[in-house]
PDB file of C-alpha atoms and ligand atoms in Angstrom:
ATOM      1  CA  MET A 153     117.211  54.857  19.116  1.00 40.00           C
ATOM      2  CA  VAL A 154     120.128  57.018  17.988  1.00 47.00           C
ATOM      3  CA  ASN A 155     123.620  55.650  18.609  1.00 46.00           C
ATOM      4  CA  PHE A 156     126.312  58.261  19.351  1.00 49.00           C
ATOM      5  CA  LEU A 157     129.069  55.720  20.051  1.00 43.00           C
ATOM      6  CA  SER A 158     130.929  56.453  16.831  1.00 46.00           C
ATOM      7  CA  LEU A 159     130.998  60.155  17.756  1.00 47.00           C
ATOM      8  CA  SER A 160     132.422  59.555  21.229  1.00 45.00           C
ATOM      9  CA  SER A 161     135.630  58.030  19.917  1.00 47.00           C
ATOM     10  CA  ARG A 162     136.756  61.394  18.479  1.00 53.00           C
ATOM     11  CA  SER A 163     139.083  63.314  20.770  1.00 56.00           C
ATOM     12  CA  CYS A 164     139.360  66.738  19.118  1.00 64.00           C
ATOM     13  CA  GLU A 165     136.383  67.812  17.080  1.00 60.00           C
ATOM     14  CA  PRO A 166     136.903  70.804  14.775  1.00 64.00           C
ATOM     15  CA  THR A 167     133.350  70.986  13.360  1.00 92.00           C
ATOM     16  CA  ARG A 168     130.712  73.560  14.263  1.00 97.00           C
ATOM     17  CA  ILE A 169     127.768  73.527  16.640  1.00 98.00           C
ATOM     18  CA  GLY A 170     124.559  74.556  14.870  1.00 98.00           C
ATOM     19  CA  ILE A 171     122.159  76.809  16.744  1.00 98.00           C
ATOM     20  CA  PHE A 172     118.858  78.222  15.571  1.00 98.00           C
ATOM     21  CA  ASP A 173     115.950  80.454  16.496  1.00 98.00           C
ATOM     22  CA  SER A 174     113.222  82.286  14.599  1.00 97.00           C
ATOM     23  CA  GLY A 175     115.255  85.524  14.771  1.00 96.00           C
ATOM     24  CA  VAL A 176     117.520  87.500  17.113  1.00 96.00           C
ATOM     25  CA  GLY A 177     116.335  85.652  20.258  1.00 96.00           C
ATOM     26  CA  GLY A 178     118.949  82.957  19.776  1.00 97.00           C
ATOM     27  CA  LEU A 179     121.681  85.583  20.150  1.00 98.00           C
ATOM     28  CA  THR A 180     121.068  85.425  23.918  1.00 97.00           C
ATOM     29  CA  VAL A 181     122.074  81.750  23.717  1.00 98.00           C
ATOM     30  CA  LEU A 182     124.963  82.508  21.351  1.00 98.00           C
ATOM     31  CA  GLU A 183     126.425  85.005  23.839  1.00 97.00           C
ATOM     32  CA  GLU A 184     126.268  82.410  26.596  1.00 97.00           C
ATOM     33  CA  LEU A 185     127.925  79.793  24.366  1.00 98.00           C
ATOM     34  CA  TYR A 186     130.735  82.276  23.695  1.00 97.00           C
ATOM     35  CA  ARG A 187     131.126  82.688  27.471  1.00 97.00           C
ATOM     36  CA  GLN A 188     130.986  79.032  28.485  1.00 97.00           C
ATOM     37  CA  LEU A 189     132.416  77.349  25.363  1.00 97.00           C
ATOM     38  CA  PRO A 190     134.923  79.866  23.933  1.00 96.00           C
ATOM     39  CA  ASN A 191     136.670  77.302  21.705  1.00 95.00           C
ATOM     40  CA  GLU A 192     133.557  76.137  19.896  1.00 97.00           C
ATOM     41  CA  SER A 193     132.866  77.311  16.342  1.00 97.00           C
ATOM     42  CA  ILE A 194     129.206  78.080  15.720  1.00 98.00           C
ATOM     43  CA  LEU A 195     126.793  78.248  12.830  1.00 98.00           C
ATOM     44  CA  TYR A 196     123.704  80.376  13.571  1.00 98.00           C
ATOM     45  CA  PHE A 197     120.448  80.176  11.658  1.00 98.00           C
ATOM     46  CA  GLY A 198     117.524  82.603  12.101  1.00 98.00           C
ATOM     47  CA  ASP A 199     114.266  81.616  10.410  1.00 98.00           C
ATOM     48  CA  THR A 200     113.391  85.276   9.961  1.00 98.00           C
ATOM     49  CA  ALA A 201     111.114  84.736   6.954  1.00 97.00           C
ATOM     50  CA  ARG A 202     108.702  82.818   9.202  1.00 97.00           C
ATOM     51  CA  LEU A 203     108.904  84.578  12.560  1.00 96.00           C
ATOM     52  CA  PRO A 204     107.261  84.824  14.958  1.00 97.00           C
ATOM     53  CA  TYR A 205     107.108  81.109  15.747  1.00 97.00           C
ATOM     54  CA  GLY A 206     105.135  81.821  18.909  1.00 95.00           C
ATOM     55  CA  ASP A 207     101.673  81.759  17.379  1.00 91.00           C
ATOM     56  CA  ARG A 208     102.309  78.934  14.895  1.00 96.00           C
ATOM     57  CA  SER A 209     100.615  75.534  15.213  1.00 96.00           C
ATOM     58  CA  PRO A 210     102.547  72.539  16.617  1.00 95.00           C
ATOM     59  CA  ALA A 211     102.524  70.929  13.127  1.00 95.00           C
ATOM     60  CA  GLU A 212     104.091  74.033  11.563  1.00 96.00           C
ATOM     61  CA  ILE A 213     106.790  74.232  14.228  1.00 97.00           C
ATOM     62  CA  LEU A 214     107.664  70.557  13.743  1.00 97.00           C
ATOM     63  CA  GLN A 215     107.879  71.023   9.982  1.00 96.00           C
ATOM     64  CA  PHE A 216     110.144  74.103  10.348  1.00 97.00           C
ATOM     65  CA  VAL A 217     112.421  72.334  12.826  1.00 98.00           C
ATOM     66  CA  ARG A 218     112.759  69.274  10.589  1.00 97.00           C
ATOM     67  CA  GLU A 219     113.707  71.468   7.625  1.00 97.00           C
ATOM     68  CA  ILE A 220     116.302  73.299   9.700  1.00 98.00           C
ATOM     69  CA  LEU A 221     117.774  70.035  10.956  1.00 97.00           C
ATOM     70  CA  VAL A 222     118.018  68.545   7.453  1.00 96.00           C
ATOM     71  CA  TRP A 223     119.894  71.673   6.379  1.00 97.00           C
ATOM     72  CA  MET A 224     122.139  71.663   9.461  1.00 97.00           C
ATOM     73  CA  ARG A 225     123.024  68.025   8.813  1.00 95.00           C
ATOM     74  CA  GLU A 226     123.999  69.009   5.281  1.00 94.00           C
ATOM     75  CA  GLN A 227     126.340  71.623   6.808  1.00 96.00           C
ATOM     76  CA  GLY A 228     128.009  68.863   8.855  1.00 95.00           C
ATOM     77  CA  VAL A 229     127.410  70.309  12.338  1.00 97.00           C
ATOM     78  CA  LYS A 230     128.356  68.049  15.249  1.00 97.00           C
ATOM     79  CA  MET A 231     125.504  69.099  17.555  1.00 98.00           C
ATOM     80  CA  VAL A 232     122.340  71.189  17.240  1.00 98.00           C
ATOM     81  CA  ILE A 233     121.185  73.556  19.959  1.00 98.00           C
ATOM     82  CA  MET A 234     117.597  74.713  19.775  1.00 98.00           C
ATOM     83  CA  ALA A 235     117.963  78.313  20.893  1.00 98.00           C
ATOM     84  CA  CYS A 236     114.183  78.567  20.733  1.00 98.00           C
ATOM     85  CA  ASN A 237     111.787  77.572  23.503  1.00 97.00           C
ATOM     86  CA  THR A 238     108.851  77.196  21.135  1.00 97.00           C
ATOM     87  CA  SER A 239     110.747  74.618  19.063  1.00 98.00           C
ATOM     88  CA  SER A 240     112.055  72.908  22.201  1.00 97.00           C
ATOM     89  CA  ALA A 241     108.559  72.678  23.674  1.00 97.00           C
ATOM     90  CA  LEU A 242     106.899  71.368  20.526  1.00 97.00           C
ATOM     91  CA  ALA A 243     109.467  69.372  18.583  1.00 98.00           C
ATOM     92  CA  LEU A 244     112.508  68.359  20.641  1.00 97.00           C
ATOM     93  CA  GLU A 245     111.500  64.842  21.636  1.00 96.00           C
ATOM     94  CA  ILE A 246     110.228  63.973  18.148  1.00 96.00           C
ATOM     95  CA  VAL A 247     113.307  65.136  16.257  1.00 97.00           C
ATOM     96  CA  GLN A 248     115.695  63.650  18.814  1.00 97.00           C
ATOM     97  CA  SER A 249     114.403  60.234  17.783  1.00 96.00           C
ATOM     98  CA  GLU A 250     114.554  61.055  14.054  1.00 94.00           C
ATOM     99  CA  PHE A 251     117.996  62.611  13.561  1.00 95.00           C
ATOM    100  CA  PRO A 252     121.260  60.801  14.382  1.00 94.00           C
ATOM    101  CA  ILE A 253     122.929  63.830  15.944  1.00 96.00           C
ATOM    102  CA  PRO A 254     122.874  65.270  19.485  1.00 97.00           C
ATOM    103  CA  ILE A 255     120.043  67.852  19.733  1.00 98.00           C
ATOM    104  CA  LEU A 256     119.638  69.959  22.866  1.00 98.00           C
ATOM    105  CA  GLY A 257     116.613  71.956  24.000  1.00 97.00           C
ATOM    106  CA  LEU A 258     115.969  74.590  26.650  1.00 95.00           C
ATOM    107  CA  ILE A 259     113.069  73.386  28.740  1.00 97.00           C
ATOM    108  CA  LEU A 260     114.471  70.718  31.087  1.00 95.00           C
ATOM    109  CA  PRO A 261     117.764  72.438  32.036  1.00 94.00           C
ATOM    110  CA  THR A 262     115.770  75.606  32.745  1.00 96.00           C
ATOM    111  CA  ALA A 263     113.123  73.855  34.828  1.00 96.00           C
ATOM    112  CA  ARG A 264     115.869  72.267  36.952  1.00 95.00           C
ATOM    113  CA  ALA A 265     117.412  75.684  37.584  1.00 95.00           C
ATOM    114  CA  ALA A 266     114.060  77.320  38.376  1.00 96.00           C
ATOM    115  CA  VAL A 267     113.097  74.916  41.183  1.00 96.00           C
ATOM    116  CA  LYS A 268     116.370  75.719  42.941  1.00 95.00           C
ATOM    117  CA  ALA A 269     115.218  79.345  43.172  1.00 95.00           C
ATOM    118  CA  GLY A 270     111.876  78.596  44.851  1.00 95.00           C
ATOM    119  CA  ARG A 271     108.570  76.771  44.603  1.00 96.00           C
ATOM    120  CA  ARG A 272     106.407  79.591  43.182  1.00 97.00           C
ATOM    121  CA  ILE A 273     107.461  79.836  39.574  1.00 98.00           C
ATOM    122  CA  GLY A 274     106.254  82.221  36.876  1.00 98.00           C
ATOM    123  CA  VAL A 275     106.812  81.605  33.176  1.00 98.00           C
ATOM    124  CA  ILE A 276     106.577  84.205  30.427  1.00 98.00           C
ATOM    125  CA  ALA A 277     106.634  82.605  26.982  1.00 98.00           C
ATOM    126  CA  THR A 278     105.100  82.610  23.528  1.00 97.00           C
ATOM    127  CA  PRO A 279     101.431  81.584  23.318  1.00 96.00           C
ATOM    128  CA  THR A 280     102.428  78.298  21.627  1.00 96.00           C
ATOM    129  CA  THR A 281     104.927  77.422  24.365  1.00 97.00           C
ATOM    130  CA  VAL A 282     102.371  78.246  27.077  1.00 98.00           C
ATOM    131  CA  ALA A 283      99.689  76.150  25.330  1.00 96.00           C
ATOM    132  CA  SER A 284     102.093  73.183  25.171  1.00 96.00           C
ATOM    133  CA  ASN A 285     102.433  73.226  28.987  1.00 97.00           C
ATOM    134  CA  ALA A 286     106.015  72.047  28.503  1.00 97.00           C
ATOM    135  CA  TYR A 287     107.388  74.257  31.276  1.00 97.00           C
ATOM    136  CA  ARG A 288     104.691  73.323  33.787  1.00 97.00           C
ATOM    137  CA  GLN A 289     105.263  69.621  33.127  1.00 97.00           C
ATOM    138  CA  ALA A 290     109.045  69.902  33.306  1.00 97.00           C
ATOM    139  CA  VAL A 291     108.983  71.893  36.577  1.00 98.00           C
ATOM    140  CA  LEU A 292     106.540  69.473  38.192  1.00 97.00           C
ATOM    141  CA  GLU A 293     108.655  66.536  37.034  1.00 96.00           C
ATOM    142  CA  VAL A 294     111.593  68.003  38.932  1.00 96.00           C
ATOM    143  CA  ASN A 295     109.567  69.075  41.985  1.00 97.00           C
ATOM    144  CA  SER A 296     105.962  67.971  42.227  1.00 97.00           C
ATOM    145  CA  THR A 297     105.286  70.426  45.061  1.00 97.00           C
ATOM    146  CA  ALA A 298     106.153  73.493  42.934  1.00 98.00           C
ATOM    147  CA  GLN A 299     103.468  75.810  41.575  1.00 98.00           C
ATOM    148  CA  VAL A 300     103.650  77.236  38.071  1.00 98.00           C
ATOM    149  CA  TRP A 301     101.882  80.239  36.542  1.00 98.00           C
ATOM    150  CA  GLN A 302     102.345  80.875  32.822  1.00 98.00           C
ATOM    151  CA  VAL A 303     101.593  83.983  30.775  1.00 98.00           C
ATOM    152  CA  GLY A 304     101.649  84.098  26.981  1.00 98.00           C
ATOM    153  CA  CYS A 305     103.273  87.325  25.732  1.00 98.00           C
ATOM    154  CA  PRO A 306     102.420  87.621  22.011  1.00 97.00           C
ATOM    155  CA  GLU A 307     103.661  91.214  21.691  1.00 97.00           C
ATOM    156  CA  PHE A 308     107.184  90.727  23.041  1.00 98.00           C
ATOM    157  CA  VAL A 309     108.852  89.041  20.039  1.00 96.00           C
ATOM    158  CA  PRO A 310     107.695  91.652  17.481  1.00 96.00           C
ATOM    159  CA  LEU A 311     108.767  94.432  19.880  1.00 97.00           C
ATOM    160  CA  VAL A 312     112.255  92.917  20.267  1.00 96.00           C
ATOM    161  CA  GLU A 313     112.614  92.231  16.545  1.00 94.00           C
ATOM    162  CA  GLN A 314     111.612  95.862  15.826  1.00 93.00           C
ATOM    163  CA  ASN A 315     114.133  97.033  18.416  1.00 92.00           C
ATOM    164  CA  ARG A 316     111.468  98.815  20.476  1.00 96.00           C
ATOM    165  CA  ILE A 317     112.916  97.716  23.806  1.00 95.00           C
ATOM    166  CA  TYR A 318     112.975 101.160  25.381  1.00 95.00           C
ATOM    167  CA  ASP A 319     109.569 102.361  24.063  1.00 97.00           C
ATOM    168  CA  ALA A 320     107.070 103.476  26.713  1.00 97.00           C
ATOM    169  CA  TYR A 321     104.605 101.113  25.020  1.00 98.00           C
ATOM    170  CA  THR A 322     106.888  98.107  25.690  1.00 98.00           C
ATOM    171  CA  ARG A 323     106.947  98.951  29.388  1.00 98.00           C
ATOM    172  CA  THR A 324     103.144  99.195  29.492  1.00 98.00           C
ATOM    173  CA  VAL A 325     102.747  95.826  27.780  1.00 98.00           C
ATOM    174  CA  ALA A 326     105.374  94.252  30.066  1.00 98.00           C
ATOM    175  CA  LEU A 327     103.549  95.462  33.164  1.00 98.00           C
ATOM    176  CA  GLU A 328     100.311  93.997  31.840  1.00 98.00           C
ATOM    177  CA  TYR A 329     101.955  90.594  31.282  1.00 98.00           C
ATOM    178  CA  LEU A 330     103.767  90.562  34.634  1.00 98.00           C
ATOM    179  CA  THR A 331     100.893  91.728  36.862  1.00 98.00           C
ATOM    180  CA  PRO A 332      99.154  88.308  37.212  1.00 98.00           C
ATOM    181  CA  LEU A 333     102.516  86.747  38.141  1.00 98.00           C
ATOM    182  CA  LEU A 334     103.354  89.464  40.649  1.00 96.00           C
ATOM    183  CA  ASP A 335      99.913  88.935  42.210  1.00 97.00           C
ATOM    184  CA  GLN A 336     100.958  85.315  42.854  1.00 97.00           C
ATOM    185  CA  LYS A 337     104.127  86.458  44.670  1.00 97.00           C
ATOM    186  CA  ILE A 338     106.425  84.332  42.524  1.00 97.00           C
ATOM    187  CA  ASP A 339     109.961  83.426  43.710  1.00 96.00           C
ATOM    188  CA  ALA A 340     111.386  82.937  40.213  1.00 97.00           C
ATOM    189  CA  LEU A 341     110.519  84.034  36.702  1.00 97.00           C
ATOM    190  CA  ILE A 342     111.553  81.949  33.697  1.00 98.00           C
ATOM    191  CA  TYR A 343     112.314  83.729  30.446  1.00 97.00           C
ATOM    192  CA  GLY A 344     110.402  81.110  28.443  1.00 97.00           C
ATOM    193  CA  CYS A 345     111.457  82.664  25.128  1.00 97.00           C
ATOM    194  CA  THR A 346     115.014  83.442  24.087  1.00 97.00           C
ATOM    195  CA  HIS A 347     113.970  86.886  22.825  1.00 96.00           C
ATOM    196  CA  TYR A 348     112.950  88.015  26.317  1.00 97.00           C
ATOM    197  CA  PRO A 349     116.392  88.432  27.956  1.00 96.00           C
ATOM    198  CA  HIS A 350     116.822  91.286  25.454  1.00 96.00           C
ATOM    199  CA  LEU A 351     114.025  92.974  27.465  1.00 97.00           C
ATOM    200  CA  ALA A 352     115.882  92.513  30.765  1.00 95.00           C
ATOM    201  CA  PRO A 353     116.285  96.265  31.490  1.00 94.00           C
ATOM    202  CA  VAL A 354     112.503  96.728  31.309  1.00 97.00           C
ATOM    203  CA  LEU A 355     111.493  93.509  33.050  1.00 97.00           C
ATOM    204  CA  ARG A 356     114.026  93.840  35.869  1.00 95.00           C
ATOM    205  CA  SER A 357     112.760  97.337  36.627  1.00 96.00           C
ATOM    206  CA  LEU A 358     109.221  96.008  37.057  1.00 97.00           C
ATOM    207  CA  LEU A 359     110.086  93.021  39.264  1.00 96.00           C
ATOM    208  CA  PRO A 360     110.726  93.090  43.022  1.00 95.00           C
ATOM    209  CA  GLU A 361     114.385  92.456  43.982  1.00 93.00           C
ATOM    210  CA  GLY A 362     113.534  89.074  45.483  1.00 93.00           C
ATOM    211  CA  VAL A 363     112.347  87.537  42.210  1.00 96.00           C
ATOM    212  CA  THR A 364     115.103  85.452  40.581  1.00 96.00           C
ATOM    213  CA  LEU A 365     115.201  85.716  36.790  1.00 96.00           C
ATOM    214  CA  ILE A 366     115.999  82.402  35.125  1.00 97.00           C
ATOM    215  CA  ASP A 367     117.674  82.733  31.729  1.00 96.00           C
ATOM    216  CA  PRO A 368     117.530  79.402  29.835  1.00 95.00           C
ATOM    217  CA  ALA A 369     120.655  80.332  27.854  1.00 96.00           C
ATOM    218  CA  VAL A 370     122.896  79.917  30.919  1.00 96.00           C
ATOM    219  CA  HIS A 371     121.585  76.446  31.694  1.00 96.00           C
ATOM    220  CA  LEU A 372     121.475  75.288  28.083  1.00 96.00           C
ATOM    221  CA  ALA A 373     125.101  76.277  27.512  1.00 97.00           C
ATOM    222  CA  ALA A 374     126.102  74.362  30.659  1.00 97.00           C
ATOM    223  CA  ALA A 375     124.145  71.327  29.412  1.00 96.00           C
ATOM    224  CA  ALA A 376     125.871  71.622  26.022  1.00 97.00           C
ATOM    225  CA  ALA A 377     129.295  71.667  27.711  1.00 97.00           C
ATOM    226  CA  ARG A 378     128.445  68.491  29.645  1.00 97.00           C
ATOM    227  CA  GLU A 379     127.141  66.773  26.507  1.00 97.00           C
ATOM    228  CA  LEU A 380     130.239  67.687  24.472  1.00 97.00           C
ATOM    229  CA  ASP A 381     132.454  66.236  27.214  1.00 96.00           C
ATOM    230  CA  LEU A 382     130.364  63.101  27.448  1.00 97.00           C
ATOM    231  CA  LEU A 383     130.542  62.520  23.705  1.00 95.00           C
ATOM    232  CA  GLY A 384     134.181  63.544  23.347  1.00 94.00           C
ATOM    233  CA  LEU A 385     133.181  66.308  20.952  1.00 94.00           C
ATOM    234  CA  ARG A 386     134.841  69.352  22.530  1.00 94.00           C
ATOM    235  CA  SER A 387     136.881  71.490  20.186  1.00 93.00           C
ATOM    236  CA  CYS A 388     140.534  71.797  21.133  1.00 86.00           C
ATOM    237  CA  THR A 389     141.338  74.412  18.501  1.00 89.00           C
ATOM    238  CA  PRO A 390     140.435  78.126  18.711  1.00 91.00           C
ATOM    239  CA  ALA A 391     136.928  79.038  17.536  1.00 94.00           C
ATOM    240  CA  LEU A 392     136.350  80.157  13.958  1.00 94.00           C
ATOM    241  CA  LEU A 393     134.249  83.249  13.245  1.00 96.00           C
ATOM    242  CA  THR A 394     130.542  82.482  13.681  1.00 97.00           C
ATOM    243  CA  GLN A 395     128.667  81.924  10.419  1.00 98.00           C
ATOM    244  CA  PHE A 396     125.215  83.546  10.233  1.00 98.00           C
ATOM    245  CA  TYR A 397     122.379  82.459   7.933  1.00 98.00           C
ATOM    246  CA  VAL A 398     118.747  83.561   7.687  1.00 98.00           C
ATOM    247  CA  SER A 399     115.699  82.667   5.622  1.00 98.00           C
ATOM    248  CA  GLY A 400     114.621  86.339   5.340  1.00 98.00           C
ATOM    249  CA  ASP A 401     116.452  89.629   4.806  1.00 98.00           C
ATOM    250  CA  PRO A 402     120.186  89.211   5.662  1.00 98.00           C
ATOM    251  CA  ARG A 403     120.901  92.948   5.855  1.00 98.00           C
ATOM    252  CA  GLN A 404     118.102  93.548   8.313  1.00 97.00           C
ATOM    253  CA  PHE A 405     119.315  90.713  10.539  1.00 98.00           C
ATOM    254  CA  SER A 406     122.869  92.011  10.426  1.00 98.00           C
ATOM    255  CA  GLN A 407     121.786  95.533  11.402  1.00 96.00           C
ATOM    256  CA  ARG A 408     119.517  94.332  14.214  1.00 94.00           C
ATOM    257  CA  SER A 409     121.993  91.905  15.714  1.00 96.00           C
ATOM    258  CA  ALA A 410     124.827  94.466  15.774  1.00 96.00           C
ATOM    259  CA  GLN A 411     123.607  96.007  19.045  1.00 92.00           C
ATOM    260  CA  TRP A 412     124.030  92.657  20.854  1.00 92.00           C
ATOM    261  CA  LEU A 413     127.055  91.290  19.035  1.00 95.00           C
ATOM    262  CA  GLY A 414     128.969  94.568  19.016  1.00 94.00           C
ATOM    263  CA  TYR A 415     129.538  94.312  15.244  1.00 95.00           C
ATOM    264  CA  ALA A 416     127.369  93.879  12.143  1.00 97.00           C
ATOM    265  CA  PRO A 417     128.031  90.313  11.002  1.00 98.00           C
ATOM    266  CA  THR A 418     128.096  89.023   7.451  1.00 98.00           C
ATOM    267  CA  VAL A 419     124.798  87.212   6.998  1.00 98.00           C
ATOM    268  CA  GLU A 420     123.810  84.915   4.153  1.00 98.00           C
ATOM    269  CA  LYS A 421     120.279  84.133   3.008  1.00 98.00           C
ATOM    270  CA  ILE A 422     119.518  80.454   2.406  1.00 97.00           C
ATOM    271  CA  LEU A 423     116.578  78.427   1.145  1.00 96.00           C
ATOM    272  CA  LEU A 424     115.796  75.534   3.476  1.00 95.00           C
ATOM    273  CA  PRO A 425     115.216  72.106   1.947  1.00 90.00           C
ATOM    274  CA  ARG A 426     111.656  70.873   2.052  1.00 84.00           C
ATOM    275  CA  PHE A 427     111.189  67.998   4.515  1.00 81.00           C
ATOM    276  CA  GLU A 428     108.918  65.150   3.474  1.00 77.00           C
ATOM    277  CA  PRO A 429     107.670  62.859   6.282  1.00 67.00           C
ATOM    278  CA  SER A 430     109.059  59.790   4.455  1.00 66.00           C
ATOM    279  CA  GLN A 431     112.562  61.255   4.968  1.00 62.00           C
ATOM    280  CA  SER A 432     112.608  60.466   8.696  1.00 55.00           C
ATOM    281  CA  THR A 433     113.461  56.795   8.050  1.00 46.00           C
ATOM    282  CA  TYR A 434     116.213  57.860   5.667  1.00 44.00           C
ATOM    283  CA  LEU A 435     117.656  60.284   8.208  1.00 53.00           C
ATOM    284  CA  GLU A 436     117.929  57.626  10.907  1.00 50.00           C
ATOM    285  CA  SER A 437     119.990  55.431   8.625  1.00 42.00           C
ATOM    286  CA  VAL A 438     122.468  58.140   7.605  1.00 43.00           C
ATOM    287  CA  ASP A 439     125.620  58.120   9.729  1.00 38.00           C
TER     288      ASP A 439
HETATM  289  N1  DGL B1972     112.775  82.943  20.512  1.00 88.56           N
HETATM  290  C1  DGL B1972     111.873  81.859  20.289  1.00 88.56           C
HETATM  291  C2  DGL B1972     111.446  81.197  21.563  1.00 88.56           C
HETATM  292  O1  DGL B1972     112.288  81.065  22.440  1.00 88.56           O
HETATM  293  C3  DGL B1972     110.802  82.100  19.234  1.00 88.56           C
HETATM  294  C4  DGL B1972     109.941  83.269  19.429  1.00 88.56           C
HETATM  295  C5  DGL B1972     109.012  83.540  18.278  1.00 88.56           C
HETATM  296  O2  DGL B1972     109.449  83.530  17.116  1.00 88.56           O
HETATM  297  O3  DGL B1972     107.817  83.739  18.553  1.00 88.56           O
HETATM  298  O4  DGL B1972     110.351  80.745  21.725  1.00 88.56           O
END
């Protein structure tokens, strides 16, 4: 069991929050963190050399997440936010027990928000997230009378990463994915992948007015704010400029993220440390 007591005694924490995703999807979470936690300094990592995560095996996802967390610990972040549903669905509980640092995921805060919007809930997510059933389980844990329909959307992440949001093809694919959920007359639709809010203009135009769109970023940022307060880790100094790192091409990431950030950030390429399973014991004992 991880003990955060030593962290809670700090009153003004100047260190960064680490957030990660496979690519530009995590920017939807970053924007929400800027809105809800304007004083927090952030370090963003995009595992662009290995995206998409959404059709990787659970073992691969766990390995990637462990490598990212080892690296983030080396950077001295005070909290890690998984801005990736696939990682949250597959690895959150395991790494929370391995790493002595607060780690937040998307699934539970989102499920709680979704059941407030109705009992007929649709989920669009990566095939790996859908196969994990994490959203169905989380929603039913909160309200056992809810009904959940999930659709895996393998084409969405490549379309977002290639910036093909307004292509006619994207609209056709979106309609195909949404049709089984519309047939079920859903009350709420969960963006079960952080890339998908980038498709909001297309998705919103295909959904009836009455369907509430649930963006995990909003609920994750609120959960992060609560956790920072609880642990006494809120920053009380103005935020530093966000640092961006990727495992793939930094220029490409900078160019692609500019449309959402409003500027082309400086992005650095890094090589993640290899994680060996024997390290988990070591990590628990490091303060
Ligand atoms: N944006 C991530 C998620 O929320 C990963 C998507 C991917 O790389 O397939 O699941």
